[in-house]
Amino acid sequence: MKLFFDNIDSLDQFTHELDHHPESLTCQHCGSQGHFVPHGFVYKNQHIDHSYEKEPVGKRIMCSNRYGRTGCGRTLRFYLADYVPALSRAAIHISLFFLALITGKPIQSAYTEATHTIDPRNAYRWLSKCQTKIIHYRAALVNRCGTYSSAFNWRAQRLQLLLPTMNDLRNNFSDSFVTDFQLKQQRRFM
Ligand SMILES: [Zn+2]
């Protein structure tokens, strides 16, 4: 099922054409199809440079139980691929963090370079979360260039595991590989 969209207009349009493709959508809560109605945008306070800005990052639909529809009344969310659900940072910050690590930066400076903030606690959280997803990253790769692995031998063990895969993702997709991954795989990056 589609979860990520590349822009807010196509997501908005999708939620207004729900009756056109009833078989492609199944409610995660009750398993029914064909009772969906649009239900408003999801906003998130995004870190943009040094301030927070409220931006639409997704949209909800409701499995409606009103006006002759017999759904369960609960909502489903769809997202822009530029954002990772449940993270306060945009996808590009995560791509930039890994790109900086790939070029040899220590974790703290890579995080500062990507996010313009100095507290690196998130960096360690990101690394832990990504470690559990490595099998999904590898499944997304068309070409794997294992030759890069030796370039990361001097790094901490978990970076030795993660960085060759992140580098492969960058080479298979683009520098915005977190967004690309979510769009192509229809799966959260972390
Ligand atoms: Zn439902």
XYZ file of N, CA, C and O and ligand atoms in Angstrom:
761
model
N 0.842 -1.193 0.000
C 0.000 0.000 0.000
C 0.882 1.250 0.000
O 1.897 1.292 0.666
N 0.450 2.265 -0.756
C 1.228 3.495 -0.824
C 1.192 4.202 0.532
O 0.143 4.342 1.149
N 2.381 4.649 0.974
C 2.482 5.339 2.255
C 3.108 6.727 2.084
O 2.719 7.674 2.752
N 4.065 6.839 1.131
C 4.804 8.081 0.923
C 4.507 8.706 -0.441
O 4.356 7.994 -1.436
N 4.496 10.029 -0.462
C 4.247 10.797 -1.688
C 5.370 11.798 -1.895
O 6.031 12.195 -0.934
N 5.571 12.233 -3.165
C 6.694 13.148 -3.381
C 6.326 14.621 -3.220
O 7.220 15.454 -3.121
N 5.035 14.970 -3.167
C 4.680 16.351 -2.835
C 3.276 16.416 -2.258
O 2.485 15.482 -2.401
N 2.993 17.549 -1.598
C 1.752 17.665 -0.832
C 0.534 17.724 -1.766
O -0.541 17.243 -1.414
N 0.722 18.270 -2.978
C -0.407 18.349 -3.907
C -0.850 16.972 -4.376
O -2.046 16.688 -4.457
N 0.115 16.116 -4.698
C -0.278 14.779 -5.168
C -0.888 13.970 -4.018
O -1.815 13.180 -4.227
N -0.403 14.195 -2.804
C -1.000 13.525 -1.643
C -2.429 14.017 -1.427
O -3.363 13.224 -1.222
N -2.612 15.334 -1.508
C -3.938 15.912 -1.325
C -4.911 15.376 -2.375
O -6.030 14.957 -2.064
N -4.422 15.340 -3.630
C -5.263 14.840 -4.727
C -5.647 13.374 -4.494
O -6.798 12.985 -4.659
N -4.671 12.586 -4.073
C -4.910 11.170 -3.781
C -6.050 11.002 -2.756
O -6.937 10.169 -2.921
N -6.044 11.847 -1.716
C -7.063 11.695 -0.666
C -8.443 12.163 -1.128
O -9.429 11.866 -0.472
N -8.466 12.899 -2.233
C -9.768 13.300 -2.757
C -10.279 12.370 -3.855
O -11.338 12.585 -4.422
N -9.480 11.352 -4.177
C -9.899 10.398 -5.209
C -9.998 9.000 -4.616
O -9.784 8.001 -5.297
N -10.309 8.920 -3.333
C -10.280 7.625 -2.641
C -11.295 6.642 -3.212
O -11.051 5.441 -3.246
N -12.419 7.161 -3.680
C -13.441 6.257 -4.222
C -13.058 5.710 -5.595
O -13.672 4.770 -6.072
N -12.010 6.309 -6.218
C -11.588 5.839 -7.545
C -10.739 4.574 -7.472
O -10.565 3.894 -8.453
N -10.136 4.323 -6.322
C -9.290 3.122 -6.232
C -9.538 2.389 -4.913
O -8.647 2.245 -4.076
N -10.774 1.913 -4.693
C -11.125 1.303 -3.404
C -10.338 0.029 -3.085
O -10.070 -0.249 -1.918
N -9.937 -0.738 -4.131
C -9.270 -2.022 -3.849
C -7.827 -1.821 -3.392
O -7.231 -2.718 -2.805
N -7.253 -0.651 -3.697
C -5.832 -0.480 -3.385
C -5.613 -0.064 -1.935
O -4.487 0.010 -1.471
N -6.678 0.218 -1.213
C -6.537 0.686 0.160
C -7.304 -0.204 1.127
O -8.492 -0.428 0.960
N -6.588 -0.686 2.129
C -7.228 -1.508 3.153
C -6.977 -0.859 4.511
O -5.858 -0.438 4.795
N -7.983 -0.764 5.326
C -7.824 -0.167 6.653
C -6.922 -1.061 7.513
O -7.174 -2.261 7.639
N -5.888 -0.449 8.109
C -4.971 -1.215 8.971
C -5.677 -1.679 10.235
O -5.234 -2.596 10.900
N -6.760 -0.997 10.595
C -7.411 -1.278 11.882
C -8.488 -2.352 11.754
O -8.563 -3.263 12.570
N -9.356 -2.231 10.730
C -10.497 -3.167 10.658
C -10.470 -4.029 9.397
O -11.304 -4.917 9.248
N -9.522 -3.763 8.488
C -9.388 -4.588 7.295
C -10.404 -4.307 6.206
O -10.429 -4.988 5.181
N -11.246 -3.292 6.394
C -12.265 -3.028 5.376
C -11.715 -2.123 4.272
O -10.683 -1.478 4.421
N -12.427 -2.088 3.154
C -12.030 -1.283 2.002
C -13.210 -0.430 1.565
O -14.359 -0.799 1.760
N -12.910 0.721 0.966
C -13.966 1.474 0.317
C -14.758 2.421 1.197
O -15.774 2.947 0.771
N -14.309 2.660 2.432
C -15.048 3.586 3.299
C -14.247 4.835 3.646
O -14.555 5.530 4.606
N -13.198 5.092 2.865
C -12.292 6.177 3.237
C -12.761 7.546 2.766
O -13.282 7.693 1.665
N -12.538 8.543 3.634
C -12.774 9.949 3.274
C -11.570 10.758 3.748
O -10.903 10.380 4.710
N -11.274 11.894 3.049
C -10.137 12.727 3.480
C -10.364 13.279 4.894
O -11.498 13.549 5.283
N -9.286 13.459 5.643
C -9.466 13.844 7.049
C -8.430 14.846 7.560
O -8.086 14.836 8.723
N -7.873 15.677 6.698
C -7.031 16.767 7.205
C -5.542 16.482 7.189
O -5.102 15.334 7.202
N -4.766 17.564 7.168
C -3.311 17.454 7.066
C -2.671 17.131 8.408
O -3.224 17.422 9.463
N -1.506 16.528 8.339
C -0.672 16.304 9.518
C 0.414 17.374 9.496
O 1.117 17.518 8.486
N 0.532 18.123 10.577
C 1.566 19.163 10.640
C 2.650 18.738 11.605
O 2.406 18.007 12.555
N 3.846 19.216 11.340
C 4.928 18.895 12.243
C 5.785 20.135 12.404
O 5.983 20.892 11.449
N 6.289 20.353 13.618
C 7.258 21.418 13.817
C 8.604 20.927 13.319
O 9.207 20.040 13.913
N 9.034 21.469 12.205
C 10.303 21.038 11.612
C 11.414 21.983 12.018
O 11.245 23.194 11.977
N 12.546 21.402 12.399
C 13.743 22.205 12.626
C 14.214 22.767 11.288
O 14.568 22.011 10.397
N 14.170 24.066 11.130
C 14.730 24.658 9.918
C 15.761 25.685 10.368
O 15.420 26.672 11.004
N 17.028 25.373 10.096
C 18.146 26.124 10.667
C 17.999 26.235 12.182
O 18.032 25.236 12.853
N 17.775 27.429 12.712
C 17.766 27.532 14.172
C 16.374 27.669 14.757
O 16.218 27.893 15.945
N 15.345 27.575 13.924
C 13.998 27.746 14.480
C 13.102 26.571 14.082
O 13.478 25.730 13.272
N 11.919 26.554 14.682
C 10.925 25.558 14.316
C 9.891 26.199 13.403
O 9.463 27.313 13.634
N 9.481 25.479 12.390
C 8.399 25.970 11.541
C 7.375 24.864 11.386
O 7.724 23.702 11.217
N 6.104 25.265 11.424
C 5.031 24.293 11.297
C 4.748 24.069 9.815
O 4.428 25.011 9.106
N 4.880 22.839 9.373
C 4.699 22.539 7.951
C 3.825 21.311 7.785
O 3.902 20.394 8.603
N 3.030 21.257 6.715
C 2.287 20.015 6.462
C 3.264 18.931 6.007
O 4.059 19.148 5.095
N 3.237 17.806 6.678
C 4.154 16.715 6.340
C 3.400 15.454 5.931
O 4.009 14.444 5.589
N 2.072 15.523 5.982
C 1.300 14.347 5.616
C -0.178 14.658 5.649
O -0.580 15.812 5.835
N -0.977 13.627 5.444
C -2.413 13.824 5.481
C -3.083 12.553 5.988
O -2.604 11.449 5.741
N -4.174 12.756 6.698
C -4.925 11.622 7.229
C -6.127 11.330 6.347
O -6.684 12.221 5.724
N -6.519 10.061 6.336
C -7.830 9.719 5.800
C -8.557 8.949 6.894
O -7.926 8.369 7.783
N -9.882 8.989 6.853
C -10.643 8.283 7.874
C -11.400 7.122 7.247
O -11.962 7.241 6.158
N -11.394 6.011 7.960
C -12.190 4.847 7.586
C -13.579 5.132 8.148
O -13.885 4.809 9.291
N -14.398 5.797 7.329
C -15.596 6.455 7.861
C -16.718 5.501 8.233
O -16.962 4.489 7.563
N -17.392 5.870 9.327
C -18.568 5.095 9.765
C -19.810 5.982 9.729
O -20.769 5.738 10.446
N -19.757 7.030 8.908
C -20.894 7.954 8.845
C -21.427 8.042 7.422
O -20.760 7.642 6.479
N -22.623 8.597 7.299
C -23.252 8.838 5.994
C -23.284 7.582 5.135
O -22.880 7.590 3.972
N -23.739 6.506 5.718
C -23.929 5.278 4.967
C -22.665 4.442 4.811
O -22.716 3.347 4.268
N -21.527 4.950 5.308
C -20.302 4.148 5.218
C -20.182 3.309 6.488
O -20.617 3.714 7.560
N -19.556 2.129 6.353
C -19.535 1.214 7.490
C -18.106 0.853 7.903
O -17.803 -0.295 8.214
N -17.219 1.842 7.877
C -15.846 1.620 8.349
C -15.792 1.680 9.865
O -16.820 1.677 10.545
N -14.572 1.773 10.400
C -14.392 1.688 11.861
C -14.234 3.058 12.515
O -14.168 3.145 13.745
N -14.136 4.139 11.719
C -14.027 5.469 12.309
C -12.610 5.868 12.680
O -12.383 6.962 13.198
N -11.626 5.013 12.427
C -10.242 5.356 12.784
C -9.525 5.952 11.567
O -10.048 5.925 10.457
N -8.333 6.500 11.812
C -7.640 7.200 10.722
C -6.353 6.486 10.309
O -5.750 5.753 11.088
N -5.962 6.721 9.059
C -4.692 6.246 8.517
C -3.903 7.467 8.069
O -4.499 8.457 7.647
N -2.584 7.406 8.132
C -1.754 8.538 7.744
C -0.898 8.226 6.530
O -0.387 7.110 6.405
N -0.749 9.247 5.702
C 0.177 9.178 4.570
C 1.161 10.322 4.718
O 0.836 11.351 5.310
N 2.346 10.166 4.167
C 3.415 11.127 4.442
C 4.105 11.612 3.176
O 4.108 10.933 2.156
N 4.744 12.775 3.315
C 5.673 13.217 2.286
C 6.990 12.473 2.490
O 7.453 12.330 3.628
N 7.603 12.050 1.397
C 8.842 11.283 1.507
C 10.006 12.125 2.032
O 11.029 11.587 2.446
N 9.835 13.457 2.032
C 10.881 14.343 2.563
C 10.981 14.310 4.079
O 11.873 14.916 4.660
N 10.025 13.654 4.723
C 10.021 13.591 6.180
C 9.979 12.145 6.631
O 9.329 11.320 6.017
N 10.686 11.876 7.707
C 10.615 10.541 8.284
C 9.595 10.611 9.423
O 9.773 11.411 10.340
N 8.520 9.827 9.346
C 7.499 9.896 10.389
C 8.114 9.765 11.780
O 9.021 8.968 11.982
N 7.626 10.582 12.711
C 8.044 10.531 14.119
C 9.447 11.082 14.390
O 9.934 11.000 15.507
N 10.104 11.654 13.402
C 11.381 12.329 13.658
C 11.189 13.830 13.495
O 10.433 14.272 12.635
N 11.887 14.608 14.295
C 11.734 16.066 14.186
C 12.608 16.637 13.065
O 12.477 17.796 12.705
N 13.488 15.841 12.535
C 14.352 16.300 11.444
C 13.844 15.813 10.102
O 13.313 14.706 9.997
N 14.057 16.619 9.073
C 13.659 16.211 7.726
C 14.615 15.133 7.206
O 15.737 14.981 7.696
N 14.150 14.428 6.187
C 14.942 13.342 5.604
C 16.316 13.827 5.132
O 17.317 13.113 5.252
N 16.361 15.055 4.618
C 17.625 15.556 4.065
C 18.696 15.654 5.150
O 19.877 15.434 4.899
N 18.291 15.954 6.399
C 19.270 16.033 7.487
C 19.914 14.673 7.743
O 21.096 14.587 8.065
N 19.118 13.627 7.592
C 19.655 12.284 7.831
C 20.585 11.889 6.685
O 21.663 11.339 6.903
N 20.179 12.223 5.449
C 21.077 11.963 4.310
C 22.403 12.695 4.509
O 23.476 12.109 4.335
N 22.323 13.978 4.882
C 23.548 14.785 5.039
C 24.439 14.236 6.157
O 25.667 14.243 6.038
N 23.816 13.758 7.216
C 24.567 13.168 8.331
C 25.385 11.969 7.835
O 26.587 11.875 8.084
N 24.739 11.080 7.093
C 25.462 9.903 6.609
C 26.497 10.273 5.542
O 27.568 9.677 5.489
N 26.181 11.254 4.709
C 27.169 11.670 3.705
C 28.427 12.197 4.392
O 29.547 11.924 3.958
N 28.236 12.948 5.499
C 29.396 13.470 6.229
C 30.188 12.336 6.876
O 31.427 12.346 6.878
N 29.482 11.329 7.405
C 30.179 10.167 7.984
C 30.968 9.426 6.910
O 32.093 8.975 7.143
N 30.378 9.309 5.718
C 31.039 8.591 4.622
C 32.341 9.299 4.232
O 33.327 8.662 3.900
N 32.338 10.632 4.311
C 33.571 11.348 3.962
C 34.591 11.332 5.091
O 35.644 11.955 4.969
N 34.269 10.642 6.213
C 35.273 10.455 7.243
C 35.100 11.309 8.485
O 35.920 11.270 9.400
N 34.033 12.095 8.547
C 33.818 12.950 9.720
C 33.472 12.104 10.947
O 32.780 11.093 10.829
N 33.928 12.533 12.145
C 33.466 11.888 13.368
C 31.965 12.126 13.548
O 31.422 13.068 12.959
N 31.335 11.291 14.387
C 29.872 11.340 14.525
C 29.390 12.735 14.922
O 28.465 13.285 14.331
N 30.037 13.335 15.933
C 29.569 14.628 16.418
C 29.660 15.712 15.339
O 28.719 16.478 15.149
N 30.772 15.773 14.636
C 30.870 16.827 13.607
C 29.945 16.556 12.432
O 29.413 17.487 11.820
N 29.734 15.273 12.106
C 28.807 14.955 11.009
C 27.407 15.432 11.369
O 26.689 16.002 10.541
N 27.036 15.223 12.637
C 25.699 15.641 13.078
C 25.566 17.158 13.054
O 24.561 17.705 12.587
N 26.583 17.847 13.543
C 26.566 19.315 13.546
C 26.495 19.855 12.127
O 25.730 20.774 11.823
N 27.284 19.269 11.235
C 27.279 19.724 9.844
C 25.896 19.537 9.208
O 25.409 20.404 8.479
N 25.238 18.408 9.517
C 23.952 18.104 8.877
C 22.814 18.914 9.465
O 21.884 19.292 8.763
N 22.863 19.175 10.773
C 21.688 19.749 11.441
C 21.921 21.151 11.984
O 20.975 21.797 12.440
N 23.175 21.618 11.971
C 23.527 22.912 12.562
C 23.181 22.995 14.040
O 22.869 24.070 14.543
N 23.175 21.870 14.730
C 23.041 21.894 16.184
C 24.166 21.046 16.757
O 24.723 20.188 16.068
N 24.474 21.282 18.029
C 25.674 20.635 18.550
C 25.412 19.425 19.444
O 26.301 18.648 19.686
N 24.181 19.279 19.936
C 23.910 18.139 20.806
C 23.720 16.866 19.968
O 22.744 16.756 19.235
N 24.657 15.924 20.068
C 24.615 14.782 19.133
C 23.795 13.584 19.619
O 23.909 12.512 19.038
N 22.946 13.765 20.673
C 22.218 12.585 21.165
C 21.392 11.905 20.076
O 21.339 10.690 19.994
N 20.760 12.765 19.224
C 19.970 12.203 18.133
C 20.802 11.346 17.200
O 20.318 10.377 16.644
N 22.042 11.742 17.011
C 22.911 11.016 16.087
C 23.015 9.553 16.519
O 22.920 8.643 15.698
N 23.175 9.343 17.835
C 23.319 7.974 18.319
C 22.002 7.219 18.225
O 21.971 6.015 17.952
N 20.895 7.945 18.434
C 19.580 7.314 18.241
C 19.378 6.904 16.790
O 18.891 5.828 16.493
N 19.750 7.804 15.882
C 19.600 7.486 14.454
C 20.413 6.248 14.090
O 19.930 5.361 13.395
N 21.648 6.205 14.593
C 22.502 5.064 14.250
C 21.893 3.762 14.760
O 21.885 2.751 14.046
N 21.342 3.798 15.979
C 20.734 2.573 16.522
C 19.519 2.158 15.712
O 19.334 0.984 15.407
N 18.692 3.152 15.362
C 17.494 2.816 14.599
C 17.864 2.264 13.220
O 17.262 1.305 12.740
N 18.835 2.911 12.582
C 19.219 2.481 11.228
C 19.820 1.083 11.230
O 19.637 0.324 10.284
N 20.534 0.779 12.310
C 21.136 -0.550 12.395
C 20.090 -1.651 12.295
O 20.330 -2.695 11.697
N 18.898 -1.402 12.867
C 17.862 -2.432 12.839
C 17.187 -2.528 11.465
O 16.421 -3.442 11.223
N 17.456 -1.563 10.585
C 16.777 -1.526 9.279
C 17.690 -1.941 8.141
O 17.308 -1.863 6.977
N 18.895 -2.351 8.471
C 19.911 -2.529 7.425
C 19.463 -3.558 6.375
O 19.741 -3.414 5.181
N 18.714 -4.555 6.811
C 18.245 -5.583 5.875
C 17.308 -4.968 4.819
O 17.321 -5.349 3.647
N 16.516 -3.960 5.225
C 15.615 -3.289 4.280
C 16.401 -2.407 3.312
O 16.054 -2.289 2.137
N 17.464 -1.751 3.827
C 18.284 -0.924 2.943
C 18.921 -1.804 1.861
O 18.924 -1.479 0.690
N 19.447 -2.930 2.314
C 20.146 -3.809 1.347
C 19.184 -4.353 0.300
O 19.531 -4.503 -0.861
N 17.935 -4.617 0.745
C 16.938 -5.136 -0.194
C 16.591 -4.106 -1.267
O 16.123 -4.456 -2.349
N 16.807 -2.815 -0.963
C 16.463 -1.753 -1.916
C 17.541 -1.547 -2.971
O 17.324 -0.857 -3.961
N 18.711 -2.160 -2.768
C 19.837 -1.893 -3.664
C 19.763 -2.736 -4.926
O 19.534 -3.943 -4.857
N 19.942 -2.081 -6.052
C 20.036 -2.809 -7.311
C 21.483 -3.266 -7.503
O 21.762 -4.401 -7.846
N 22.398 -2.343 -7.264
C 23.819 -2.656 -7.367
C 24.483 -2.496 -6.007
O 24.286 -1.491 -5.355
N 25.236 -3.508 -5.622
C 26.007 -3.365 -4.384
C 27.478 -3.313 -4.725
O 27.995 -4.142 -5.458
N 28.149 -2.280 -4.198
C 29.573 -2.140 -4.481
C 30.337 -2.393 -3.202
O 30.699 -1.455 -2.502
N 30.495 -3.655 -2.832
C 31.167 -4.044 -1.598
C 32.594 -3.546 -1.485
O 33.165 -3.521 -0.405
N 33.167 -3.131 -2.606
C 34.559 -2.676 -2.609
C 34.800 -1.513 -1.659
O 35.912 -1.274 -1.237
N 33.705 -0.773 -1.355
C 33.874 0.382 -0.475
C 34.069 -0.018 0.982
O 34.540 0.773 1.774
N 33.676 -1.256 1.324
C 33.684 -1.664 2.729
C 35.022 -1.407 3.407
O 35.075 -0.919 4.533
N 36.120 -1.731 2.705
C 37.430 -1.615 3.329
C 37.759 -0.173 3.696
O 38.544 0.091 4.602
N 37.123 0.774 3.025
C 37.373 2.184 3.313
C 36.897 2.571 4.711
O 37.275 3.616 5.225
N 36.040 1.732 5.304
C 35.474 2.096 6.608
C 36.019 1.229 7.749
O 35.507 1.245 8.851
N 37.076 0.475 7.464
C 37.626 -0.442 8.473
C 38.085 0.254 9.745
O 38.102 -0.339 10.811
N 38.473 1.522 9.613
C 39.022 2.227 10.776
C 37.930 2.778 11.682
O 38.209 3.272 12.763
N 36.669 2.665 11.253
C 35.589 3.276 12.029
C 35.072 2.318 13.095
O 35.378 1.129 13.081
N 34.243 2.858 14.012
C 33.616 2.019 15.028
C 32.826 0.910 14.342
O 32.403 1.060 13.198
N 32.614 -0.186 15.078
C 32.072 -1.381 14.447
C 30.713 -1.132 13.774
O 30.467 -1.604 12.669
N 29.831 -0.371 14.450
C 28.518 -0.222 13.822
C 28.584 0.644 12.573
O 27.803 0.472 11.653
N 29.566 1.543 12.531
C 29.735 2.326 11.300
C 30.324 1.473 10.183
O 29.995 1.650 9.013
N 31.161 0.521 10.571
C 31.688 -0.408 9.554
C 30.559 -1.182 8.880
O 30.647 -1.546 7.714
N 29.507 -1.452 9.661
C 28.359 -2.160 9.090
C 27.472 -1.228 8.262
O 27.044 -1.573 7.168
N 27.221 -0.029 8.814
C 26.231 0.861 8.201
C 26.756 1.628 6.991
O 26.057 1.770 5.991
N 27.985 2.146 7.104
C 28.428 3.101 6.072
C 28.542 2.511 4.666
O 28.167 3.180 3.694
N 29.043 1.263 4.506
C 29.069 0.727 3.131
C 27.666 0.646 2.528
O 27.478 0.933 1.348
N 26.681 0.300 3.364
C 25.298 0.215 2.866
C 24.756 1.599 2.539
O 24.095 1.795 1.521
N 25.043 2.595 3.394
C 24.590 3.959 3.113
C 25.243 4.481 1.835
O 24.630 5.164 1.021
N 26.522 4.149 1.666
C 27.233 4.564 0.464
C 26.623 3.913 -0.781
O 26.459 4.557 -1.820
N 26.239 2.642 -0.652
C 25.555 1.956 -1.758
C 24.211 2.616 -2.055
O 23.824 2.765 -3.212
N 23.493 3.011 -0.997
C 22.201 3.685 -1.208
C 22.407 4.988 -1.965
O 21.675 5.306 -2.900
N 23.413 5.731 -1.551
C 23.712 6.999 -2.230
C 24.052 6.745 -3.711
O 23.588 7.449 -4.606
N 24.847 5.709 -3.953
C 25.230 5.422 -5.340
C 24.070 4.872 -6.173
O 24.005 5.094 -7.380
N 23.169 4.137 -5.534
C 22.005 3.604 -6.256
C 20.931 4.657 -6.481
O 20.222 4.620 -7.475
N 20.781 5.568 -5.514
C 19.753 6.599 -5.611
C 20.402 7.953 -5.889
O 20.805 8.220 -7.002
N 20.501 8.792 -4.841
C 21.104 10.121 -5.011
C 21.582 10.593 -3.645
O 21.473 9.858 -2.661
N 22.068 11.832 -3.567
C 22.473 12.373 -2.269
C 21.280 12.496 -1.322
O 21.448 12.561 -0.117
N 20.053 12.572 -1.874
C 18.847 12.591 -1.028
C 18.300 11.175 -0.873
O 17.116 10.921 -1.053
N 19.177 10.242 -0.522
C 18.779 8.835 -0.593
C 17.739 8.437 0.449
O 17.050 7.447 0.280
N 17.611 9.227 1.531
C 16.585 8.883 2.529
C 15.185 9.098 1.934
O 14.303 8.238 2.031
N 15.007 10.248 1.276
C 13.749 10.526 0.577
C 13.512 9.504 -0.527
O 12.414 8.945 -0.655
N 14.552 9.248 -1.326
C 14.422 8.292 -2.441
C 13.998 6.913 -1.947
O 13.136 6.264 -2.534
N 14.636 6.490 -0.847
C 14.324 5.169 -0.299
C 12.842 5.091 0.088
O 12.154 4.124 -0.239
N 12.355 6.130 0.773
C 10.956 6.094 1.245
C 9.984 6.090 0.074
O 8.970 5.401 0.102
N 10.317 6.847 -0.975
C 9.443 6.896 -2.147
C 9.450 5.584 -2.901
O 8.408 5.063 -3.293
N 10.641 5.036 -3.120
C 10.743 3.838 -3.948
C 10.282 2.600 -3.208
O 9.673 1.706 -3.774
N 10.604 2.515 -1.911
C 10.265 1.311 -1.154
C 8.908 1.423 -0.460
O 8.397 0.430 0.050
N 8.372 2.652 -0.362
C 7.120 2.872 0.381
C 7.238 2.307 1.791
O 6.364 1.601 2.286
N 8.376 2.626 2.412
C 8.692 2.123 3.742
C 9.462 3.214 4.479
O 10.229 3.947 3.852
N 9.226 3.363 5.793
C 9.955 4.363 6.576
C 11.449 4.071 6.577
O 11.835 2.911 6.715
N 12.261 5.135 6.487
C 13.705 4.918 6.529
C 14.132 4.432 7.912
O 15.015 3.613 8.042
N 13.504 4.967 8.962
C 13.779 4.466 10.314
C 12.562 4.665 11.192
O 11.604 5.289 10.796
Zn -11.299 0.726 9.478
